[in-house]
């Protein structure tokens, strides 16, 4: 029997385009810092190198389990697209196409339940559990960073879709834009308003900086090109979110990711675009807020696949 004071942990794994991280997360959503390990991934890595990176962090994290604590399962969040129940094809890891990631991990922990979902769903679950979406039953979590991702909770439960890719807001096309997207679409919000795409557009207008940080500094200094670029991306985000909430009747959208912090004005531009749907009070009522998660959000969300399994049908 488990002692009532023993902590129960989930081994959480977050697989992304540049790194894989793992850590133990307790039933309050707290990451055990000493159990956190990371290894590089990247588009140049071979499939064997990626598998080895995952195996190495999982093995090291499991070895960090405190004496007397329970390990109750493994949750994996992975960059999309994915293929439920257990394969992945992360856009930025081209050697993994329908790669059986869940089986790889299950072989390392044969005694434990393993669940896998898209990273955007995990982030949304983390916002609902411990972040900006607590108590909110109709929620979209978004990441605006190198790419744009997202996930959905509707009616109090996560929406995965049959393949696991529901909520992939980054590939909603926005009107008035013709930027080509890696997915094959035209004018996808990721192709318009991600950090790198916003910087790239600014550079076509004469901006000489190279990073989102450069753009943030130029915006803060009222550089007109930086202001135009951030305004363009903010309004495009607003178009995508207005479309999403018109379809889904959301209460809240929580936005995180490095580029979402370029300036607080970014969300105000998005809000002003959403407010333009003047005849649709149900759409304009949606609240747009910054993420309340730390950098631990992806791991907390992966752990919630087990700790809050009732929210993940
Ligand atoms: Zn796209």
PDB file of C-alpha atoms and ligand atoms in Angstrom:
ATOM      1  CA  UNK A   1       0.000   0.000   0.000  1.00  0.00           C
ATOM      2  CA  UNK A   2       1.048   3.549  -0.696  1.00  0.00           C
ATOM      3  CA  UNK A   3       1.567   5.700   2.348  1.00  0.00           C
ATOM      4  CA  UNK A   4      -0.788   8.711   2.385  1.00  0.00           C
ATOM      5  CA  UNK A   5       2.185  11.035   2.517  1.00  0.00           C
ATOM      6  CA  UNK A   6       4.034   9.507  -0.434  1.00  0.00           C
ATOM      7  CA  UNK A   7       4.156  11.714  -3.500  1.00  0.00           C
ATOM      8  CA  UNK A   8       3.062  10.247  -6.787  1.00  0.00           C
ATOM      9  CA  UNK A   9       5.009  11.251  -9.862  1.00  0.00           C
ATOM     10  CA  UNK A  10       4.590  11.049 -13.597  1.00  0.00           C
ATOM     11  CA  UNK A  11       7.618  10.848 -15.856  1.00  0.00           C
ATOM     12  CA  UNK A  12       6.929  13.627 -18.371  1.00  0.00           C
ATOM     13  CA  UNK A  13       8.651  13.903 -21.742  1.00  0.00           C
ATOM     14  CA  UNK A  14       8.546  16.836 -24.184  1.00  0.00           C
ATOM     15  CA  UNK A  15       9.892  16.115 -27.676  1.00  0.00           C
ATOM     16  CA  UNK A  16      10.573  19.163 -29.844  1.00  0.00           C
ATOM     17  CA  UNK A  17      12.483  20.229 -32.904  1.00  0.00           C
ATOM     18  CA  UNK A  18      15.606  21.309 -31.048  1.00  0.00           C
ATOM     19  CA  UNK A  19      15.555  19.303 -27.819  1.00  0.00           C
ATOM     20  CA  UNK A  20      13.915  16.572 -25.800  1.00  0.00           C
ATOM     21  CA  UNK A  21      13.335  17.164 -22.091  1.00  0.00           C
ATOM     22  CA  UNK A  22      12.073  14.921 -19.343  1.00  0.00           C
ATOM     23  CA  UNK A  23      11.324  15.323 -15.640  1.00  0.00           C
ATOM     24  CA  UNK A  24       9.278  13.915 -12.802  1.00  0.00           C
ATOM     25  CA  UNK A  25       6.112  15.934 -12.101  1.00  0.00           C
ATOM     26  CA  UNK A  26       4.058  15.459  -8.940  1.00  0.00           C
ATOM     27  CA  UNK A  27       0.280  15.416  -8.562  1.00  0.00           C
ATOM     28  CA  UNK A  28       0.158  19.165  -7.937  1.00  0.00           C
ATOM     29  CA  UNK A  29       1.916  19.936 -11.208  1.00  0.00           C
ATOM     30  CA  UNK A  30       5.307  20.674  -9.672  1.00  0.00           C
ATOM     31  CA  UNK A  31       8.432  19.680 -11.582  1.00  0.00           C
ATOM     32  CA  UNK A  32      11.097  17.951  -9.487  1.00  0.00           C
ATOM     33  CA  UNK A  33      14.071  20.053 -10.563  1.00  0.00           C
ATOM     34  CA  UNK A  34      16.724  17.446  -9.859  1.00  0.00           C
ATOM     35  CA  UNK A  35      14.990  14.999 -12.200  1.00  0.00           C
ATOM     36  CA  UNK A  36      15.052  17.294 -15.210  1.00  0.00           C
ATOM     37  CA  UNK A  37      17.226  16.223 -18.120  1.00  0.00           C
ATOM     38  CA  UNK A  38      17.545  17.391 -21.702  1.00  0.00           C
ATOM     39  CA  UNK A  39      19.288  16.296 -24.883  1.00  0.00           C
ATOM     40  CA  UNK A  40      19.567  17.877 -28.311  1.00  0.00           C
ATOM     41  CA  UNK A  41      17.385  16.723 -31.210  1.00  0.00           C
ATOM     42  CA  UNK A  42      17.475  18.822 -34.408  1.00  0.00           C
ATOM     43  CA  UNK A  43      16.790  18.413 -38.110  1.00  0.00           C
ATOM     44  CA  UNK A  44      20.306  17.057 -38.759  1.00  0.00           C
ATOM     45  CA  UNK A  45      20.069  14.162 -36.285  1.00  0.00           C
ATOM     46  CA  UNK A  46      19.590  10.595 -37.504  1.00  0.00           C
ATOM     47  CA  UNK A  47      16.640   8.535 -36.331  1.00  0.00           C
ATOM     48  CA  UNK A  48      18.984   6.499 -34.119  1.00  0.00           C
ATOM     49  CA  UNK A  49      20.412   9.681 -32.571  1.00  0.00           C
ATOM     50  CA  UNK A  50      16.914  10.969 -31.813  1.00  0.00           C
ATOM     51  CA  UNK A  51      15.926   7.644 -30.243  1.00  0.00           C
ATOM     52  CA  UNK A  52      19.104   7.630 -28.205  1.00  0.00           C
ATOM     53  CA  UNK A  53      18.415  11.197 -26.978  1.00  0.00           C
ATOM     54  CA  UNK A  54      14.947  10.183 -25.792  1.00  0.00           C
ATOM     55  CA  UNK A  55      16.195   6.985 -24.136  1.00  0.00           C
ATOM     56  CA  UNK A  56      18.991   8.774 -22.352  1.00  0.00           C
ATOM     57  CA  UNK A  57      16.812  11.470 -20.744  1.00  0.00           C
ATOM     58  CA  UNK A  58      14.094   8.984 -19.771  1.00  0.00           C
ATOM     59  CA  UNK A  59      16.582   6.644 -18.123  1.00  0.00           C
ATOM     60  CA  UNK A  60      18.251   9.456 -16.191  1.00  0.00           C
ATOM     61  CA  UNK A  61      14.935  10.943 -15.067  1.00  0.00           C
ATOM     62  CA  UNK A  62      13.612   7.607 -13.875  1.00  0.00           C
ATOM     63  CA  UNK A  63      16.760   7.115 -11.814  1.00  0.00           C
ATOM     64  CA  UNK A  64      15.921  10.377  -9.983  1.00  0.00           C
ATOM     65  CA  UNK A  65      12.710   8.997  -8.417  1.00  0.00           C
ATOM     66  CA  UNK A  66      12.870   9.775  -4.679  1.00  0.00           C
ATOM     67  CA  UNK A  67      12.888   6.803  -2.326  1.00  0.00           C
ATOM     68  CA  UNK A  68       9.365   5.842  -1.288  1.00  0.00           C
ATOM     69  CA  UNK A  69       7.692   7.819  -4.087  1.00  0.00           C
ATOM     70  CA  UNK A  70       5.365   6.224  -6.641  1.00  0.00           C
ATOM     71  CA  UNK A  71       5.874   6.466 -10.373  1.00  0.00           C
ATOM     72  CA  UNK A  72       2.384   6.084 -11.836  1.00  0.00           C
ATOM     73  CA  UNK A  73       2.919   6.526 -15.565  1.00  0.00           C
ATOM     74  CA  UNK A  74       4.615   8.299 -18.446  1.00  0.00           C
ATOM     75  CA  UNK A  75       3.193  11.205 -20.453  1.00  0.00           C
ATOM     76  CA  UNK A  76       4.708  12.295 -23.765  1.00  0.00           C
ATOM     77  CA  UNK A  77       4.052  15.589 -25.525  1.00  0.00           C
ATOM     78  CA  UNK A  78       5.446  15.778 -29.046  1.00  0.00           C
ATOM     79  CA  UNK A  79       5.600  18.352 -31.805  1.00  0.00           C
ATOM     80  CA  UNK A  80       3.047  17.619 -34.499  1.00  0.00           C
ATOM     81  CA  UNK A  81       1.790  16.174 -36.622  1.00  0.00           C
ATOM     82  CA  UNK A  82       1.229  12.973 -34.645  1.00  0.00           C
ATOM     83  CA  UNK A  83      -0.699   9.795 -35.366  1.00  0.00           C
ATOM     84  CA  UNK A  84      -2.615   8.407 -32.413  1.00  0.00           C
ATOM     85  CA  UNK A  85      -2.192   6.140 -30.617  1.00  0.00           C
ATOM     86  CA  UNK A  86       1.591   6.332 -30.662  1.00  0.00           C
ATOM     87  CA  UNK A  87       3.427   7.514 -33.798  1.00  0.00           C
ATOM     88  CA  UNK A  88       4.849  10.936 -34.607  1.00  0.00           C
ATOM     89  CA  UNK A  89       5.983  12.949 -37.669  1.00  0.00           C
ATOM     90  CA  UNK A  90       7.324  16.220 -36.194  1.00  0.00           C
ATOM     91  CA  UNK A  91       7.560  18.777 -39.010  1.00  0.00           C
ATOM     92  CA  UNK A  92      11.031  19.842 -37.842  1.00  0.00           C
ATOM     93  CA  UNK A  93      12.433  16.306 -37.341  1.00  0.00           C
ATOM     94  CA  UNK A  94      12.246  15.077 -40.950  1.00  0.00           C
ATOM     95  CA  UNK A  95      13.818  11.654 -40.305  1.00  0.00           C
ATOM     96  CA  UNK A  96      10.893  10.754 -38.058  1.00  0.00           C
ATOM     97  CA  UNK A  97       7.821  10.025 -40.156  1.00  0.00           C
ATOM     98  CA  UNK A  98       5.184   7.897 -38.457  1.00  0.00           C
ATOM     99  CA  UNK A  99       7.916   7.003 -36.002  1.00  0.00           C
ATOM    100  CA  UNK A 100       6.680   4.729 -33.157  1.00  0.00           C
ATOM    101  CA  UNK A 101       7.707   7.042 -30.313  1.00  0.00           C
ATOM    102  CA  UNK A 102       5.287   5.589 -27.788  1.00  0.00           C
ATOM    103  CA  UNK A 103       6.664   2.076 -28.381  1.00  0.00           C
ATOM    104  CA  UNK A 104      10.230   3.347 -27.962  1.00  0.00           C
ATOM    105  CA  UNK A 105       9.359   4.785 -24.551  1.00  0.00           C
ATOM    106  CA  UNK A 106       7.153   1.852 -23.505  1.00  0.00           C
ATOM    107  CA  UNK A 107      10.081  -0.503 -24.064  1.00  0.00           C
ATOM    108  CA  UNK A 108      12.085   1.531 -21.531  1.00  0.00           C
ATOM    109  CA  UNK A 109       9.312   1.408 -18.891  1.00  0.00           C
ATOM    110  CA  UNK A 110       7.463  -1.866 -19.577  1.00  0.00           C
ATOM    111  CA  UNK A 111       5.700  -1.736 -16.195  1.00  0.00           C
ATOM    112  CA  UNK A 112       4.063   1.674 -16.731  1.00  0.00           C
ATOM    113  CA  UNK A 113       1.157   3.208 -18.655  1.00  0.00           C
ATOM    114  CA  UNK A 114       2.400   5.479 -21.444  1.00  0.00           C
ATOM    115  CA  UNK A 115       0.216   8.160 -23.090  1.00  0.00           C
ATOM    116  CA  UNK A 116       1.114  10.452 -25.959  1.00  0.00           C
ATOM    117  CA  UNK A 117      -0.493  13.642 -27.294  1.00  0.00           C
ATOM    118  CA  UNK A 118       0.523  16.647 -29.395  1.00  0.00           C
ATOM    119  CA  UNK A 119       2.546  19.265 -27.513  1.00  0.00           C
ATOM    120  CA  UNK A 120      -0.115  21.930 -28.120  1.00  0.00           C
ATOM    121  CA  UNK A 121      -2.709  19.820 -26.338  1.00  0.00           C
ATOM    122  CA  UNK A 122      -0.304  19.311 -23.441  1.00  0.00           C
ATOM    123  CA  UNK A 123       0.271  23.061 -23.102  1.00  0.00           C
ATOM    124  CA  UNK A 124      -3.481  23.651 -23.052  1.00  0.00           C
ATOM    125  CA  UNK A 125      -3.944  20.975 -20.418  1.00  0.00           C
ATOM    126  CA  UNK A 126      -1.243  22.607 -18.300  1.00  0.00           C
ATOM    127  CA  UNK A 127      -2.956  26.012 -18.572  1.00  0.00           C
ATOM    128  CA  UNK A 128      -6.200  24.381 -17.430  1.00  0.00           C
ATOM    129  CA  UNK A 129      -4.528  22.527 -14.554  1.00  0.00           C
ATOM    130  CA  UNK A 130      -2.178  25.107 -13.069  1.00  0.00           C
ATOM    131  CA  UNK A 131      -2.098  28.099 -15.441  1.00  0.00           C
ATOM    132  CA  UNK A 132      -4.280  30.859 -16.897  1.00  0.00           C
ATOM    133  CA  UNK A 133      -7.147  28.511 -17.788  1.00  0.00           C
ATOM    134  CA  UNK A 134      -8.008  27.146 -14.338  1.00  0.00           C
ATOM    135  CA  UNK A 135     -11.761  26.668 -14.032  1.00  0.00           C
ATOM    136  CA  UNK A 136     -12.276  27.433 -17.756  1.00  0.00           C
ATOM    137  CA  UNK A 137     -14.033  24.704 -19.715  1.00  0.00           C
ATOM    138  CA  UNK A 138     -13.700  26.131 -23.233  1.00  0.00           C
ATOM    139  CA  UNK A 139     -10.091  27.061 -23.766  1.00  0.00           C
ATOM    140  CA  UNK A 140      -7.512  27.274 -26.511  1.00  0.00           C
ATOM    141  CA  UNK A 141      -3.845  27.253 -25.537  1.00  0.00           C
ATOM    142  CA  UNK A 142      -1.457  28.791 -28.056  1.00  0.00           C
ATOM    143  CA  UNK A 143       2.301  28.968 -28.469  1.00  0.00           C
ATOM    144  CA  UNK A 144       3.706  31.765 -30.636  1.00  0.00           C
ATOM    145  CA  UNK A 145       7.381  31.091 -31.019  1.00  0.00           C
ATOM    146  CA  UNK A 146       9.522  29.619 -33.822  1.00  0.00           C
ATOM    147  CA  UNK A 147       6.242  28.135 -35.005  1.00  0.00           C
ATOM    148  CA  UNK A 148       2.649  28.537 -33.856  1.00  0.00           C
ATOM    149  CA  UNK A 149       0.900  25.658 -32.117  1.00  0.00           C
ATOM    150  CA  UNK A 150      -2.163  25.105 -30.037  1.00  0.00           C
ATOM    151  CA  UNK A 151      -4.646  22.812 -28.427  1.00  0.00           C
ATOM    152  CA  UNK A 152      -8.255  22.730 -27.285  1.00  0.00           C
ATOM    153  CA  UNK A 153     -10.342  21.985 -24.220  1.00  0.00           C
ATOM    154  CA  UNK A 154     -14.067  22.052 -25.045  1.00  0.00           C
ATOM    155  CA  UNK A 155     -16.802  21.216 -22.578  1.00  0.00           C
ATOM    156  CA  UNK A 156     -14.140  20.555 -19.952  1.00  0.00           C
ATOM    157  CA  UNK A 157     -12.215  17.862 -21.804  1.00  0.00           C
ATOM    158  CA  UNK A 158      -9.337  17.939 -24.265  1.00  0.00           C
ATOM    159  CA  UNK A 159     -10.080  17.480 -27.944  1.00  0.00           C
ATOM    160  CA  UNK A 160      -7.535  15.284 -29.694  1.00  0.00           C
ATOM    161  CA  UNK A 161      -9.365  14.303 -32.868  1.00  0.00           C
ATOM    162  CA  UNK A 162      -8.979  10.820 -34.304  1.00  0.00           C
ATOM    163  CA  UNK A 163      -5.346  11.381 -35.349  1.00  0.00           C
ATOM    164  CA  UNK A 164      -4.329  13.622 -32.427  1.00  0.00           C
ATOM    165  CA  UNK A 165      -3.942  16.863 -34.360  1.00  0.00           C
ATOM    166  CA  UNK A 166      -7.074  18.826 -33.427  1.00  0.00           C
ATOM    167  CA  UNK A 167      -6.333  22.368 -32.315  1.00  0.00           C
ATOM    168  CA  UNK A 168      -3.409  22.954 -34.674  1.00  0.00           C
ATOM    169  CA  UNK A 169      -4.231  26.679 -34.934  1.00  0.00           C
ATOM    170  CA  UNK A 170      -0.895  27.454 -36.641  1.00  0.00           C
ATOM    171  CA  UNK A 171      -2.279  26.221 -39.934  1.00  0.00           C
ATOM    172  CA  UNK A 172      -5.483  28.233 -40.045  1.00  0.00           C
ATOM    173  CA  UNK A 173      -5.262  30.456 -43.133  1.00  0.00           C
ATOM    174  CA  UNK A 174      -5.826  34.170 -42.533  1.00  0.00           C
ATOM    175  CA  UNK A 175      -7.493  36.400 -45.116  1.00  0.00           C
ATOM    176  CA  UNK A 176      -5.409  38.979 -46.954  1.00  0.00           C
ATOM    177  CA  UNK A 177      -2.096  37.133 -46.629  1.00  0.00           C
ATOM    178  CA  UNK A 178      -0.366  35.078 -49.287  1.00  0.00           C
ATOM    179  CA  UNK A 179       2.725  33.926 -47.404  1.00  0.00           C
ATOM    180  CA  UNK A 180       3.505  30.347 -48.450  1.00  0.00           C
ATOM    181  CA  UNK A 181       3.486  27.789 -45.618  1.00  0.00           C
ATOM    182  CA  UNK A 182       5.616  24.671 -45.164  1.00  0.00           C
ATOM    183  CA  UNK A 183       2.420  22.634 -44.804  1.00  0.00           C
ATOM    184  CA  UNK A 184       1.382  23.419 -48.391  1.00  0.00           C
ATOM    185  CA  UNK A 185      -1.117  26.103 -47.397  1.00  0.00           C
ATOM    186  CA  UNK A 186      -1.042  29.808 -48.242  1.00  0.00           C
ATOM    187  CA  UNK A 187      -1.327  32.492 -45.581  1.00  0.00           C
ATOM    188  CA  UNK A 188      -1.318  30.113 -42.604  1.00  0.00           C
ATOM    189  CA  UNK A 189      -0.962  32.085 -39.380  1.00  0.00           C
ATOM    190  CA  UNK A 190       2.349  30.316 -38.669  1.00  0.00           C
ATOM    191  CA  UNK A 191       3.692  31.526 -42.038  1.00  0.00           C
ATOM    192  CA  UNK A 192       2.677  35.110 -41.205  1.00  0.00           C
ATOM    193  CA  UNK A 193       3.081  35.702 -37.476  1.00  0.00           C
ATOM    194  CA  UNK A 194       5.649  33.330 -35.979  1.00  0.00           C
ATOM    195  CA  UNK A 195       8.758  35.023 -34.560  1.00  0.00           C
ATOM    196  CA  UNK A 196      11.034  34.193 -37.528  1.00  0.00           C
ATOM    197  CA  UNK A 197       8.347  35.039 -40.105  1.00  0.00           C
ATOM    198  CA  UNK A 198       7.632  38.398 -38.471  1.00  0.00           C
ATOM    199  CA  UNK A 199      11.339  39.228 -38.478  1.00  0.00           C
ATOM    200  CA  UNK A 200      11.627  38.065 -42.102  1.00  0.00           C
ATOM    201  CA  UNK A 201       8.757  40.344 -43.138  1.00  0.00           C
ATOM    202  CA  UNK A 202      10.346  43.283 -41.300  1.00  0.00           C
ATOM    203  CA  UNK A 203      13.586  42.635 -43.155  1.00  0.00           C
ATOM    204  CA  UNK A 204      11.747  42.911 -46.503  1.00  0.00           C
ATOM    205  CA  UNK A 205      10.798  46.420 -45.315  1.00  0.00           C
ATOM    206  CA  UNK A 206      14.352  47.424 -44.436  1.00  0.00           C
ATOM    207  CA  UNK A 207      14.734  46.145 -40.860  1.00  0.00           C
ATOM    208  CA  UNK A 208      18.338  45.081 -40.265  1.00  0.00           C
ATOM    209  CA  UNK A 209      17.897  43.058 -37.043  1.00  0.00           C
ATOM    210  CA  UNK A 210      17.922  39.286 -37.124  1.00  0.00           C
ATOM    211  CA  UNK A 211      16.008  37.951 -34.141  1.00  0.00           C
ATOM    212  CA  UNK A 212      12.788  38.343 -32.228  1.00  0.00           C
ATOM    213  CA  UNK A 213      14.816  40.028 -29.485  1.00  0.00           C
ATOM    214  CA  UNK A 214      16.128  42.557 -32.015  1.00  0.00           C
ATOM    215  CA  UNK A 215      12.581  43.210 -33.153  1.00  0.00           C
ATOM    216  CA  UNK A 216      11.369  43.630 -29.565  1.00  0.00           C
ATOM    217  CA  UNK A 217      14.083  46.188 -28.887  1.00  0.00           C
ATOM    218  CA  UNK A 218      13.307  48.075 -32.099  1.00  0.00           C
ATOM    219  CA  UNK A 219       9.587  48.041 -31.271  1.00  0.00           C
ATOM    220  CA  UNK A 220      10.280  49.416 -27.810  1.00  0.00           C
ATOM    221  CA  UNK A 221      12.275  52.201 -29.475  1.00  0.00           C
ATOM    222  CA  UNK A 222       9.291  52.954 -31.759  1.00  0.00           C
ATOM    223  CA  UNK A 223      11.141  51.955 -34.917  1.00  0.00           C
ATOM    224  CA  UNK A 224       8.416  52.356 -37.579  1.00  0.00           C
ATOM    225  CA  UNK A 225       9.242  49.138 -39.441  1.00  0.00           C
ATOM    226  CA  UNK A 226       9.284  47.106 -36.228  1.00  0.00           C
ATOM    227  CA  UNK A 227       5.974  48.671 -35.225  1.00  0.00           C
ATOM    228  CA  UNK A 228       4.487  47.812 -38.627  1.00  0.00           C
ATOM    229  CA  UNK A 229       5.742  44.218 -38.404  1.00  0.00           C
ATOM    230  CA  UNK A 230       4.412  43.580 -34.905  1.00  0.00           C
ATOM    231  CA  UNK A 231       1.120  45.286 -35.755  1.00  0.00           C
ATOM    232  CA  UNK A 232       0.766  43.088 -38.858  1.00  0.00           C
ATOM    233  CA  UNK A 233       1.405  39.908 -36.878  1.00  0.00           C
ATOM    234  CA  UNK A 234      -0.869  40.929 -34.011  1.00  0.00           C
ATOM    235  CA  UNK A 235      -3.791  41.628 -36.318  1.00  0.00           C
ATOM    236  CA  UNK A 236      -3.167  38.348 -38.166  1.00  0.00           C
ATOM    237  CA  UNK A 237      -3.219  36.496 -34.826  1.00  0.00           C
ATOM    238  CA  UNK A 238      -6.492  38.226 -34.077  1.00  0.00           C
ATOM    239  CA  UNK A 239      -7.930  37.049 -37.410  1.00  0.00           C
ATOM    240  CA  UNK A 240      -6.949  33.453 -36.690  1.00  0.00           C
ATOM    241  CA  UNK A 241      -8.310  33.575 -33.136  1.00  0.00           C
ATOM    242  CA  UNK A 242     -11.538  35.264 -34.275  1.00  0.00           C
ATOM    243  CA  UNK A 243     -12.005  32.465 -36.817  1.00  0.00           C
ATOM    244  CA  UNK A 244     -11.311  29.821 -34.194  1.00  0.00           C
ATOM    245  CA  UNK A 245     -13.686  31.239 -31.623  1.00  0.00           C
ATOM    246  CA  UNK A 246     -16.385  31.856 -34.230  1.00  0.00           C
ATOM    247  CA  UNK A 247     -16.176  28.118 -34.914  1.00  0.00           C
ATOM    248  CA  UNK A 248     -15.705  26.867 -31.357  1.00  0.00           C
ATOM    249  CA  UNK A 249     -17.359  29.430 -28.995  1.00  0.00           C
ATOM    250  CA  UNK A 250     -14.322  29.721 -26.710  1.00  0.00           C
ATOM    251  CA  UNK A 251     -14.201  31.380 -23.293  1.00  0.00           C
ATOM    252  CA  UNK A 252     -10.457  32.005 -23.180  1.00  0.00           C
ATOM    253  CA  UNK A 253      -7.305  31.880 -25.276  1.00  0.00           C
ATOM    254  CA  UNK A 254      -4.017  31.678 -23.343  1.00  0.00           C
ATOM    255  CA  UNK A 255      -0.971  32.629 -25.411  1.00  0.00           C
ATOM    256  CA  UNK A 256       2.598  31.727 -24.544  1.00  0.00           C
ATOM    257  CA  UNK A 257       5.849  31.162 -26.390  1.00  0.00           C
ATOM    258  CA  UNK A 258       8.884  33.410 -26.742  1.00  0.00           C
ATOM    259  CA  UNK A 259       7.543  35.678 -29.476  1.00  0.00           C
ATOM    260  CA  UNK A 260       4.275  36.298 -27.610  1.00  0.00           C
ATOM    261  CA  UNK A 261       6.397  38.439 -25.273  1.00  0.00           C
ATOM    262  CA  UNK A 262       7.761  40.679 -28.045  1.00  0.00           C
ATOM    263  CA  UNK A 263       5.533  43.412 -26.541  1.00  0.00           C
ATOM    264  CA  UNK A 264       2.262  43.365 -24.571  1.00  0.00           C
ATOM    265  CA  UNK A 265       0.852  45.382 -27.485  1.00  0.00           C
ATOM    266  CA  UNK A 266       0.859  42.200 -29.614  1.00  0.00           C
ATOM    267  CA  UNK A 267      -2.180  40.868 -27.762  1.00  0.00           C
ATOM    268  CA  UNK A 268      -3.864  44.281 -27.908  1.00  0.00           C
ATOM    269  CA  UNK A 269      -3.584  44.269 -31.716  1.00  0.00           C
ATOM    270  CA  UNK A 270      -5.118  40.803 -31.760  1.00  0.00           C
ATOM    271  CA  UNK A 271      -7.896  41.892 -29.377  1.00  0.00           C
ATOM    272  CA  UNK A 272      -8.782  44.883 -31.571  1.00  0.00           C
ATOM    273  CA  UNK A 273      -9.163  42.598 -34.603  1.00  0.00           C
ATOM    274  CA  UNK A 274     -11.366  40.148 -32.686  1.00  0.00           C
ATOM    275  CA  UNK A 275     -13.517  43.089 -31.539  1.00  0.00           C
ATOM    276  CA  UNK A 276     -14.294  43.790 -35.189  1.00  0.00           C
ATOM    277  CA  UNK A 277     -16.720  40.877 -35.362  1.00  0.00           C
ATOM    278  CA  UNK A 278     -19.333  43.345 -34.137  1.00  0.00           C
ATOM    279  CA  UNK A 279     -22.444  41.248 -34.734  1.00  0.00           C
ATOM    280  CA  UNK A 280     -21.036  38.180 -32.994  1.00  0.00           C
ATOM    281  CA  UNK A 281     -21.042  38.904 -29.275  1.00  0.00           C
ATOM    282  CA  UNK A 282     -20.311  35.247 -28.608  1.00  0.00           C
ATOM    283  CA  UNK A 283     -17.051  35.602 -30.547  1.00  0.00           C
ATOM    284  CA  UNK A 284     -15.975  39.013 -29.259  1.00  0.00           C
ATOM    285  CA  UNK A 285     -16.493  37.875 -25.656  1.00  0.00           C
ATOM    286  CA  UNK A 286     -13.438  35.601 -25.862  1.00  0.00           C
ATOM    287  CA  UNK A 287     -10.706  36.678 -23.443  1.00  0.00           C
ATOM    288  CA  UNK A 288      -7.134  36.739 -24.693  1.00  0.00           C
ATOM    289  CA  UNK A 289      -4.548  36.422 -21.923  1.00  0.00           C
ATOM    290  CA  UNK A 290      -0.842  35.700 -21.596  1.00  0.00           C
ATOM    291  CA  UNK A 291       0.101  32.185 -20.554  1.00  0.00           C
ATOM    292  CA  UNK A 292       0.533  31.740 -16.794  1.00  0.00           C
ATOM    293  CA  UNK A 293       2.950  28.844 -17.279  1.00  0.00           C
ATOM    294  CA  UNK A 294       6.665  28.917 -16.712  1.00  0.00           C
ATOM    295  CA  UNK A 295       9.050  27.184 -19.079  1.00  0.00           C
ATOM    296  CA  UNK A 296       7.905  23.991 -17.352  1.00  0.00           C
ATOM    297  CA  UNK A 297       4.512  24.145 -19.124  1.00  0.00           C
ATOM    298  CA  UNK A 298       5.182  21.449 -21.736  1.00  0.00           C
ATOM    299  CA  UNK A 299       6.402  18.989 -19.095  1.00  0.00           C
ATOM    300  CA  UNK A 300       3.544  19.780 -16.710  1.00  0.00           C
ATOM    301  CA  UNK A 301       1.099  19.234 -19.551  1.00  0.00           C
ATOM    302  CA  UNK A 302       2.677  15.931 -20.539  1.00  0.00           C
ATOM    303  CA  UNK A 303       2.402  14.805 -16.907  1.00  0.00           C
ATOM    304  CA  UNK A 304      -1.261  15.839 -16.863  1.00  0.00           C
ATOM    305  CA  UNK A 305      -1.967  13.172 -19.503  1.00  0.00           C
ATOM    306  CA  UNK A 306      -1.651  10.771 -16.539  1.00  0.00           C
ATOM    307  CA  UNK A 307      -2.343  12.920 -13.454  1.00  0.00           C
ATOM    308  CA  UNK A 308      -5.484  14.432 -15.065  1.00  0.00           C
ATOM    309  CA  UNK A 309      -6.313  11.495 -17.311  1.00  0.00           C
ATOM    310  CA  UNK A 310     -10.048  12.155 -16.872  1.00  0.00           C
ATOM    311  CA  UNK A 311      -9.619  15.271 -19.033  1.00  0.00           C
ATOM    312  CA  UNK A 312      -8.014  13.306 -21.883  1.00  0.00           C
ATOM    313  CA  UNK A 313     -10.564  10.914 -23.386  1.00  0.00           C
TER     314      UNK A 313
HETATM  315 ZN1  LIG B   1       0.361  25.790 -42.865  1.00  0.00          ZN
END
